[in-house]
Each structure stands twice: as structure tokens, then as C-alpha cells.
Amino acid sequence: GAGVSQSPSNKVTEKGKDVELRCDPISGHTALYWYRQRLGQGLEFLIYFQGNSAPDKSGLPSDRFSAERTGESVSTLTIQRTQQEDSAVYLCASSPHYSGGAYNEQFFGPGTRLTVL
Amino acid sequence: KQEVTQIPAALSVPEGENLVLNCSFTDSAIYNLQWFRQDPGKGLTSLLLIQSSQREQTSGRLNASLDKSSGRSTLYIAASQPGDSATYLCAVSGNTGKLIFGQGTTLQVKP
């Protein structure tokens, strides 16, 4: 079946512009995660959606970052007034319903490479 | 705060060798541990998931072990092949499901 998809695959923008990144999770997966990977650094958690619960936004680096998810489908990560330090690969992952105390395997999309000039 | 460390940072071996990648984490209160591979310019491919109650998982030539009390996991790759060349990432999740990643081990298998 189809995996996690992300669009665009590459985005080049000018400093100060807003950008929107899209993630389509695997159908039926209730949990959705956004991570960021800056050049030469490890992956950082940004935000997590689980069903209709309030999202865990603890990883968002500033109030310029926000994300939305409609039900259990598409999610959009928005970065306002982009800065050069926002340049990174933004990765989205989804996983099946959390149950029985066990978090399930996360499946990642190919990522969006964001370059802020 | 959970921290994940992977050793070595880079590894180069001749084809056919068996090898071990190491991962350690500072907080043993994890829900699961997941190993991924990442090819240059690509996303992450899940290799193995070990639940906190499990000791190991196997998939083909890969075997991952977990010693939760000591905060360690190893990924064993048998009979390495050039196609195994990639960066291998270890990640743990706590009670929120979000993954905390190590910096990765970059593996090169020479023909």
C-alpha cells in the first residue's frame, strides 16, 4: 500500500517568507509526527498528533512554527517569517493507533528539503 | 532528559564481515526502541522495532537486542553487503510516543 507522502520534495524560499509543508500519512494511522533534520545534526522532534487529542507541541522551536491536522488525515506544517536557521529536511511519520501500552512502529515519509536564502 | 548515543560514528568494513552497531540511552523508562537506515538524500526506513518487554528482534540478516536496564541496544548485521552502506539510526520512545534519535552510525561496506 501507499506509504507516507510529503510535498513539496524541495522548497527554496527567501528569508522572511512563509512556507507550508504537507504530509499525507498512511491511511488508518491515527498518530502523526513531524521531525526536523538540520545539516550535520540529528533528528529533532517537533510536534505530535494523536487522534482527536490536543497535539504535543513541545518540540516546536519558536512561535513561528505551527501545525494543523484535519481529523486523521493530512497535516500541514507552517513556518512563518522563515530564517536561514530553518533550513533543514522536515520529515513526517505516522503510526497506527496506540494501544495496550505499546507505541507502534513509525513509518517515515521522504521528507521536504527546505532551503532559506 | 533522554539522550541517545551511537558508537561508532562511522565504520568501514570489507564485504562479508559481520558487524555490530551500538546504541545507548540515559533513561531506561522507554516504551520501545527502533532502528532505522537512512540513505543519502532519502527518508528513514524502519528496520526493527523492539518493545520494552522484548529482548531482541530479527529480520533477515539483522538482529537487534535490547538491554533496557543497562540502557543499551545493539544492531548486528551478518555477512555485510555493499548495499548495506547507509546511516543507521537508533531511536527510543517514552510515554508520548515521540522518538529521540541518536546521531547515527555511517556504515560503508567495501566490495
mmCIF file of C-alpha atoms in Angstrom:
data_model
loop_
_atom_site.group_PDB
_atom_site.id
_atom_site.type_symbol
_atom_site.label_atom_id
_atom_site.label_comp_id
_atom_site.label_asym_id
_atom_site.label_seq_id
_atom_site.Cartn_x
_atom_site.Cartn_y
_atom_site.Cartn_z
ATOM 1 C CA GLY A 1 0.000 0.000 0.000
ATOM 2 C CA ALA A 2 0.939 3.650 -0.184
ATOM 3 C CA GLY A 3 3.414 4.953 2.334
ATOM 4 C CA VAL A 4 3.709 8.374 3.928
ATOM 5 C CA SER A 5 3.969 11.078 1.305
ATOM 6 C CA GLN A 6 5.228 14.646 1.658
ATOM 7 C CA SER A 7 5.126 17.660 -0.583
ATOM 8 C CA PRO A 8 6.926 19.510 -1.907
ATOM 9 C CA SER A 9 10.078 17.407 -2.014
ATOM 10 C CA ASN A 10 12.186 20.558 -2.230
ATOM 11 C CA LYS A 11 11.389 24.142 -1.334
ATOM 12 C CA VAL A 12 13.621 27.165 -1.762
ATOM 13 C CA THR A 13 12.386 30.389 -0.234
ATOM 14 C CA GLU A 14 13.637 33.815 0.684
ATOM 15 C CA LYS A 15 14.208 34.852 4.260
ATOM 16 C CA GLY A 16 11.072 36.341 5.767
ATOM 17 C CA LYS A 17 8.602 34.420 3.584
ATOM 18 C CA ASP A 18 6.078 31.923 4.930
ATOM 19 C CA VAL A 19 6.121 28.269 3.839
ATOM 20 C CA GLU A 20 3.705 25.366 4.140
ATOM 21 C CA LEU A 21 4.792 21.756 4.131
ATOM 22 C CA ARG A 22 2.313 18.937 3.638
ATOM 23 C CA CYS A 23 2.182 15.383 4.941
ATOM 24 C CA ASP A 24 -0.197 12.606 3.890
ATOM 25 C CA PRO A 25 0.008 9.771 6.438
ATOM 26 C CA ILE A 26 -0.657 6.118 5.800
ATOM 27 C CA SER A 27 -4.414 5.551 5.676
ATOM 28 C CA GLY A 28 -5.764 4.443 9.053
ATOM 29 C CA HIS A 29 -2.790 5.690 11.059
ATOM 30 C CA THR A 30 -4.040 7.819 13.918
ATOM 31 C CA ALA A 31 -0.689 9.175 15.088
ATOM 32 C CA LEU A 32 1.320 11.682 13.073
ATOM 33 C CA TYR A 33 4.714 13.192 13.927
ATOM 34 C CA TRP A 34 6.865 15.968 12.483
ATOM 35 C CA TYR A 35 10.652 15.926 12.876
ATOM 36 C CA ARG A 36 13.437 18.158 11.588
ATOM 37 C CA GLN A 37 16.959 17.209 10.488
ATOM 38 C CA ARG A 38 19.384 20.081 10.097
ATOM 39 C CA LEU A 39 22.617 19.525 8.193
ATOM 40 C CA GLY A 40 25.105 17.553 10.254
ATOM 41 C CA GLN A 41 22.684 17.189 13.156
ATOM 42 C CA GLY A 42 20.373 14.509 14.445
ATOM 43 C CA LEU A 43 16.631 14.377 14.043
ATOM 44 C CA GLU A 44 14.636 16.627 16.345
ATOM 45 C CA PHE A 45 11.019 16.065 17.327
ATOM 46 C CA LEU A 46 8.723 18.996 16.514
ATOM 47 C CA ILE A 47 5.063 18.075 17.064
ATOM 48 C CA TYR A 48 2.798 15.046 17.515
ATOM 49 C CA PHE A 49 -0.891 14.461 16.754
ATOM 50 C CA GLN A 50 -2.829 11.504 18.175
ATOM 51 C CA GLY A 51 -6.425 11.184 17.052
ATOM 52 C CA ASN A 52 -8.594 13.972 18.457
ATOM 53 C CA SER A 53 -6.326 14.669 21.435
ATOM 54 C CA ALA A 54 -4.591 18.011 21.850
ATOM 55 C CA PRO A 55 -1.302 17.923 19.941
ATOM 56 C CA ASP A 56 2.050 17.722 21.733
ATOM 57 C CA LYS A 57 3.794 20.893 20.565
ATOM 58 C CA SER A 58 6.716 20.650 22.964
ATOM 59 C CA GLY A 59 9.327 20.387 20.211
ATOM 60 C CA LEU A 60 8.386 23.448 18.194
ATOM 61 C CA PRO A 61 11.444 25.756 18.288
ATOM 62 C CA SER A 62 9.564 29.062 18.180
ATOM 63 C CA ASP A 63 6.119 30.570 17.743
ATOM 64 C CA ARG A 64 6.882 30.966 14.044
ATOM 65 C CA PHE A 65 6.218 27.246 13.724
ATOM 66 C CA SER A 66 2.711 25.796 13.768
ATOM 67 C CA ALA A 67 0.999 22.680 12.502
ATOM 68 C CA GLU A 68 -2.522 21.508 11.863
ATOM 69 C CA ARG A 69 -4.123 18.186 11.200
ATOM 70 C CA THR A 70 -7.647 17.596 9.970
ATOM 71 C CA GLY A 71 -9.040 14.525 11.687
ATOM 72 C CA GLU A 72 -6.781 11.575 10.968
ATOM 73 C CA SER A 73 -5.674 12.753 7.564
ATOM 74 C CA VAL A 74 -3.411 15.387 6.073
ATOM 75 C CA SER A 75 -1.183 17.581 8.211
ATOM 76 C CA THR A 76 0.354 20.922 7.311
ATOM 77 C CA LEU A 77 3.455 22.390 8.991
ATOM 78 C CA THR A 78 3.677 26.154 8.592
ATOM 79 C CA ILE A 79 6.782 28.243 9.172
ATOM 80 C CA GLN A 80 6.203 31.983 9.240
ATOM 81 C CA ARG A 81 8.865 34.615 8.523
ATOM 82 C CA THR A 82 11.447 31.969 7.667
ATOM 83 C CA GLN A 83 15.033 32.353 8.842
ATOM 84 C CA GLN A 84 18.196 30.787 7.463
ATOM 85 C CA GLU A 85 18.457 28.528 10.506
ATOM 86 C CA ASP A 86 15.136 26.963 9.467
ATOM 87 C CA SER A 87 16.927 25.312 6.531
ATOM 88 C CA ALA A 88 16.601 21.570 7.109
ATOM 89 C CA VAL A 89 14.886 18.417 5.955
ATOM 90 C CA TYR A 90 11.434 18.187 7.507
ATOM 91 C CA LEU A 91 10.269 14.624 7.989
ATOM 92 C CA CYS A 92 6.798 13.363 8.737
ATOM 93 C CA ALA A 93 5.964 9.969 10.239
ATOM 94 C CA SER A 94 2.760 8.122 11.021
ATOM 95 C CA SER A 95 1.935 5.102 13.140
ATOM 96 C CA PRO A 96 -1.114 3.005 13.935
ATOM 97 C CA HIS A 97 -3.302 3.512 16.965
ATOM 98 C CA TYR A 98 -1.572 3.480 20.350
ATOM 99 C CA SER A 99 -2.867 0.508 22.295
ATOM 100 C CA GLY A 100 -2.064 -1.663 25.267
ATOM 101 C CA GLY A 101 0.807 0.492 26.482
ATOM 102 C CA ALA A 102 2.723 -0.094 23.290
ATOM 103 C CA TYR A 103 3.572 2.605 20.845
ATOM 104 C CA ASN A 104 3.688 1.294 17.357
ATOM 105 C CA GLU A 105 6.307 1.439 14.669
ATOM 106 C CA GLN A 106 6.679 4.806 12.983
ATOM 107 C CA PHE A 107 6.860 4.996 9.205
ATOM 108 C CA PHE A 108 8.571 7.975 7.659
ATOM 109 C CA GLY A 109 7.964 9.945 4.506
ATOM 110 C CA PRO A 110 10.761 11.022 2.135
ATOM 111 C CA GLY A 111 10.950 14.484 3.660
ATOM 112 C CA THR A 112 10.836 18.058 2.385
ATOM 113 C CA ARG A 113 14.185 19.767 1.952
ATOM 114 C CA LEU A 114 13.742 23.440 2.866
ATOM 115 C CA THR A 115 16.377 25.976 1.903
ATOM 116 C CA VAL A 116 16.037 29.539 3.162
ATOM 117 C CA LEU A 117 18.193 32.002 1.261
ATOM 118 C CA LYS B 1 16.176 14.386 29.685
ATOM 119 C CA GLN B 2 16.634 11.348 27.443
ATOM 120 C CA GLU B 3 19.847 11.268 25.447
ATOM 121 C CA VAL B 4 20.772 8.675 22.847
ATOM 122 C CA THR B 5 24.363 7.972 21.826
ATOM 123 C CA GLN B 6 25.574 5.825 18.952
ATOM 124 C CA ILE B 7 29.055 4.383 18.638
ATOM 125 C CA PRO B 8 30.944 4.363 16.355
ATOM 126 C CA ALA B 9 30.042 7.471 14.367
ATOM 127 C CA ALA B 10 31.456 5.870 11.220
ATOM 128 C CA LEU B 11 32.506 2.390 10.222
ATOM 129 C CA SER B 12 34.128 0.949 7.120
ATOM 130 C CA VAL B 13 34.325 -2.806 6.597
ATOM 131 C CA PRO B 14 35.034 -5.203 3.740
ATOM 132 C CA GLU B 15 32.136 -7.075 2.235
ATOM 133 C CA GLY B 16 31.185 -10.260 4.073
ATOM 134 C CA GLU B 17 32.090 -9.146 7.569
ATOM 135 C CA ASN B 18 29.717 -9.398 10.492
ATOM 136 C CA LEU B 19 29.408 -6.141 12.400
ATOM 137 C CA VAL B 20 27.817 -4.603 15.463
ATOM 138 C CA LEU B 21 26.451 -1.110 15.885
ATOM 139 C CA ASN B 22 25.925 0.225 19.384
ATOM 140 C CA CYS B 23 23.269 2.455 20.868
ATOM 141 C CA SER B 24 22.959 3.659 24.465
ATOM 142 C CA PHE B 25 20.291 5.754 26.190
ATOM 143 C CA THR B 26 20.329 7.538 29.523
ATOM 144 C CA ASP B 27 16.746 6.956 30.749
ATOM 145 C CA SER B 28 15.707 3.294 30.917
ATOM 146 C CA ALA B 29 11.994 4.193 31.104
ATOM 147 C CA ILE B 30 11.384 3.626 27.402
ATOM 148 C CA TYR B 31 8.385 2.148 25.624
ATOM 149 C CA ASN B 32 10.246 0.901 22.599
ATOM 150 C CA LEU B 33 13.421 1.207 20.573
ATOM 151 C CA GLN B 34 13.507 1.425 16.810
ATOM 152 C CA TRP B 35 16.394 1.027 14.361
ATOM 153 C CA PHE B 36 16.290 2.832 11.019
ATOM 154 C CA ARG B 37 18.502 3.183 7.984
ATOM 155 C CA GLN B 38 18.823 6.391 6.048
ATOM 156 C CA ASP B 39 20.260 6.553 2.560
ATOM 157 C CA PRO B 40 21.749 9.859 1.342
ATOM 158 C CA GLY B 41 19.023 12.336 0.441
ATOM 159 C CA LYS B 42 16.293 9.915 1.414
ATOM 160 C CA GLY B 43 13.867 9.443 4.282
ATOM 161 C CA LEU B 44 14.115 6.830 7.013
ATOM 162 C CA THR B 45 13.403 3.146 6.521
ATOM 163 C CA SER B 46 12.334 1.239 9.616
ATOM 164 C CA LEU B 47 14.418 -1.878 10.174
ATOM 165 C CA LEU B 48 13.399 -3.284 13.534
ATOM 166 C CA LEU B 49 11.179 -2.304 16.462
ATOM 167 C CA ILE B 50 11.791 -3.746 19.923
ATOM 168 C CA GLN B 51 9.103 -3.283 22.564
ATOM 169 C CA SER B 52 10.378 -2.575 26.083
ATOM 170 C CA SER B 53 9.325 -6.048 27.237
ATOM 171 C CA GLN B 54 11.303 -7.760 24.491
ATOM 172 C CA ARG B 55 14.988 -8.665 24.395
ATOM 173 C CA GLU B 56 15.585 -8.960 20.652
ATOM 174 C CA GLN B 57 14.113 -8.875 17.184
ATOM 175 C CA THR B 58 15.371 -10.427 13.974
ATOM 176 C CA SER B 59 14.767 -9.634 10.327
ATOM 177 C CA GLY B 60 16.828 -11.453 7.731
ATOM 178 C CA ARG B 61 20.495 -10.675 8.309
ATOM 179 C CA LEU B 62 19.660 -8.129 11.007
ATOM 180 C CA ASN B 63 19.345 -8.816 14.719
ATOM 181 C CA ALA B 64 18.681 -6.139 17.314
ATOM 182 C CA SER B 65 18.972 -6.685 21.034
ATOM 183 C CA LEU B 66 17.754 -4.573 23.919
ATOM 184 C CA ASP B 67 19.037 -4.440 27.497
ATOM 185 C CA LYS B 68 16.656 -1.908 28.963
ATOM 186 C CA SER B 69 18.107 -1.903 32.487
ATOM 187 C CA SER B 70 21.585 -1.018 31.275
ATOM 188 C CA GLY B 71 20.308 1.364 28.615
ATOM 189 C CA ARG B 72 21.864 -0.413 25.653
ATOM 190 C CA SER B 73 20.914 -1.835 22.289
ATOM 191 C CA THR B 74 22.979 -3.417 19.550
ATOM 192 C CA LEU B 75 22.259 -3.948 15.879
ATOM 193 C CA TYR B 76 24.054 -6.962 14.451
ATOM 194 C CA ILE B 77 24.446 -7.190 10.680
ATOM 195 C CA ALA B 78 25.554 -10.568 9.355
ATOM 196 C CA ALA B 79 27.511 -11.075 6.150
ATOM 197 C CA SER B 80 27.543 -7.394 5.222
ATOM 198 C CA GLN B 81 26.992 -6.337 1.600
ATOM 199 C CA PRO B 82 27.769 -3.097 -0.276
ATOM 200 C CA GLY B 83 24.012 -2.444 -0.369
ATOM 201 C CA ASP B 84 24.064 -2.182 3.431
ATOM 202 C CA SER B 85 26.031 1.062 3.129
ATOM 203 C CA ALA B 86 23.906 3.765 4.769
ATOM 204 C CA THR B 87 23.491 5.681 8.010
ATOM 205 C CA TYR B 88 21.903 3.644 10.786
ATOM 206 C CA LEU B 89 19.848 5.472 13.368
ATOM 207 C CA CYS B 90 18.683 4.305 16.769
ATOM 208 C CA ALA B 91 15.679 5.961 18.419
ATOM 209 C CA VAL B 92 13.776 5.444 21.659
ATOM 210 C CA SER B 93 10.278 6.495 22.635
ATOM 211 C CA GLY B 94 8.911 7.300 26.063
ATOM 212 C CA ASN B 95 5.348 7.703 27.267
ATOM 213 C CA THR B 96 4.381 10.114 24.495
ATOM 214 C CA GLY B 97 5.477 8.033 21.519
ATOM 215 C CA LYS B 98 7.787 10.699 20.127
ATOM 216 C CA LEU B 99 11.186 9.384 19.113
ATOM 217 C CA ILE B 100 14.512 10.611 20.497
ATOM 218 C CA PHE B 101 17.257 9.866 17.991
ATOM 219 C CA GLY B 102 20.951 9.198 18.216
ATOM 220 C CA GLN B 103 23.360 10.879 15.818
ATOM 221 C CA GLY B 104 23.712 7.738 13.739
ATOM 222 C CA THR B 105 26.469 5.430 12.538
ATOM 223 C CA THR B 106 27.539 5.827 8.922
ATOM 224 C CA LEU B 107 28.438 2.438 7.502
ATOM 225 C CA GLN B 108 30.448 1.794 4.372
ATOM 226 C CA VAL B 109 30.776 -1.757 3.105
ATOM 227 C CA LYS B 110 33.520 -2.086 0.512
ATOM 228 C CA PRO B 111 33.233 -4.642 -2.286
#
